[in-house]
Structures are given as C-alpha cells and as structure tokens.
GROMACS .gro file of C-alpha atoms in nm:
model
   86
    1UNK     CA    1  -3.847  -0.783  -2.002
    2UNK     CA    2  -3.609  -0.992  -1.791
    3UNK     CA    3  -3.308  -0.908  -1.611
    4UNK     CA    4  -2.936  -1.058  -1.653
    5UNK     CA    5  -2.902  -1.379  -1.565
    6UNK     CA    6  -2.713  -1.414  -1.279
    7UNK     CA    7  -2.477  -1.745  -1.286
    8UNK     CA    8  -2.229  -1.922  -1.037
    9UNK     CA    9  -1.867  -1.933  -1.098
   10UNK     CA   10  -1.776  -2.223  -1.331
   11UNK     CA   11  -1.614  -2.493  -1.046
   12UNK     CA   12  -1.313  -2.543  -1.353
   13UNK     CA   13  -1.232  -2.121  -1.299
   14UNK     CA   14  -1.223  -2.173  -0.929
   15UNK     CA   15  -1.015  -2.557  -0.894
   16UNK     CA   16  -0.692  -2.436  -1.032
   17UNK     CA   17  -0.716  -2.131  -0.773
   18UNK     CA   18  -0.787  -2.326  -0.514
   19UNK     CA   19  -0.500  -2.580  -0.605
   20UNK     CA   20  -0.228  -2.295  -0.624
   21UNK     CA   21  -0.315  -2.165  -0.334
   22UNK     CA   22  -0.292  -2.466  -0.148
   23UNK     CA   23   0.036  -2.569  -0.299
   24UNK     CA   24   0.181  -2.275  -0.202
   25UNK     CA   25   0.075  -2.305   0.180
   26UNK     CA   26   0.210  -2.663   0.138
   27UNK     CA   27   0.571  -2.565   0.021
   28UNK     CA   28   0.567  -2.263   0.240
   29UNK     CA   29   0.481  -2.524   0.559
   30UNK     CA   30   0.762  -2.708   0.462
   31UNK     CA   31   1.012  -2.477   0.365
   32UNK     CA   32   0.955  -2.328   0.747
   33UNK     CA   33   0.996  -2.719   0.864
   34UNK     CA   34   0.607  -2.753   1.033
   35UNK     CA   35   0.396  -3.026   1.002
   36UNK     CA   36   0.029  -3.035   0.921
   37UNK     CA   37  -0.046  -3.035   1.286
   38UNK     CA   38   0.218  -2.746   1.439
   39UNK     CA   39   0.051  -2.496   1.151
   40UNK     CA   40  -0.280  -2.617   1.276
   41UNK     CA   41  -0.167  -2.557   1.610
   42UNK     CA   42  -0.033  -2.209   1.555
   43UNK     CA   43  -0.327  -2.077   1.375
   44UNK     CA   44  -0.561  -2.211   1.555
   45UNK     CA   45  -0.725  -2.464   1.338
   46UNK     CA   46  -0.762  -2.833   1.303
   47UNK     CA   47  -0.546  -2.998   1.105
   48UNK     CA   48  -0.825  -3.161   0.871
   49UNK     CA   49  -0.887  -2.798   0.802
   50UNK     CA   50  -0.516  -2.748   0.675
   51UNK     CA   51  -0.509  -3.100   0.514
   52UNK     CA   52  -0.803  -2.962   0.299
   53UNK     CA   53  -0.674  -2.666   0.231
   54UNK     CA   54  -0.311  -2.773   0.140
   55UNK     CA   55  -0.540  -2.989  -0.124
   56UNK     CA   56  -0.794  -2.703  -0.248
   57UNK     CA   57  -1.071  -2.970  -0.099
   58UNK     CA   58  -1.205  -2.794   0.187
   59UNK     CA   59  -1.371  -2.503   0.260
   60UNK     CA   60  -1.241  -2.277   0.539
   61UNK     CA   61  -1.365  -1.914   0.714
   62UNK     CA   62  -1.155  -1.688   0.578
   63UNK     CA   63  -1.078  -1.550   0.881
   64UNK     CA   64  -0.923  -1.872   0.954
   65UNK     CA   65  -0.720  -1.876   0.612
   66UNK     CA   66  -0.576  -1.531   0.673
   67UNK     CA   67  -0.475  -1.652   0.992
   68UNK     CA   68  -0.294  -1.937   0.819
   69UNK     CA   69  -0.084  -1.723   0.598
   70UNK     CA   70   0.001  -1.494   0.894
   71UNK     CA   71   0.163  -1.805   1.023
   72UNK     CA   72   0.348  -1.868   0.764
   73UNK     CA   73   0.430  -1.452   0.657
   74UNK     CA   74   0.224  -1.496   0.366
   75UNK     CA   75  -0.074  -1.222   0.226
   76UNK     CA   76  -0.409  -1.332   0.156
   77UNK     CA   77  -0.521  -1.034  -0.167
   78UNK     CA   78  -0.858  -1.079  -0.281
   79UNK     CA   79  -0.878  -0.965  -0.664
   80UNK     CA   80  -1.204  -0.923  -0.882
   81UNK     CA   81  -1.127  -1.088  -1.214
   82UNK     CA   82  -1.456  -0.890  -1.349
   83UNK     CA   83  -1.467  -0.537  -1.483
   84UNK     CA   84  -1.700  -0.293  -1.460
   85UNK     CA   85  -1.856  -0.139  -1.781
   86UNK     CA   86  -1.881   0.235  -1.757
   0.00000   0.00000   0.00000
C-alpha cells in the first residue's frame, strides 16, 4: 500500500498571489512618495530585491519581506488555504 502523494503547489495558484502582493507594495511605495531605491534603503535590501518583488519575480527571505512592509506600515499574515479533515 502506498501513501498520499505529496505534490507542489500549482505555479498558476501561487502567480496571482505573488502579483497582488507586489502591486500592493508598489502603490503603497508610491503613495508614501519613495523610490525603488529609498525602500531598499530603509529596509535594508537591494533594490533588485524590491524590483522583483514589486513584480512577483523574485524570491526574497521573508525576514526581509516583513521588513519591507514594516517600512511601509503594512502586515505580512500568512494563511493556510488547506483544511484539516477531522
């Protein structure tokens, strides 16, 4: 007998995540009148790293990405779109 099969998250589920999230740092970064490079600067990243996060192409510690939001007084909430049977 064989146990589940264990999969990776379909790339399509986690895009569109990736894309809101980075439009959102984008507009906030703007709204509060910073470029690329004073976020970068204030977080203490490069600014590649917030170039590819701004377009959900990069990946980034996620240290690093909560640090970004602090910057910009936004919450990072990690949700589990799975439930548990009981």
């Amino acid at each position: 007998m064989t146990g589940p099969r264990r999969t990776a998250p379909r790339r399509d589920d986690v895009v569109p995540a990736l894309a809101g999230l980075g439009s959102t740092i984008a507009a906030r970064r703007v709204q509060l009148r910073l470029t690329q490079q004073d976020l970068a600067d204030l977080a203490g990243v490069s600014r590649s790293s917030i170039q590819a996060l701004e377009y959900g192409s990069g990946g980034l510690r996620l240290a690093a990405l909560v640090e970004v939001a602090s910057v910009l007084g936004l919450q990072v909430t990690l949700e589990s779109p799975f439930v548990a049977d009981r």
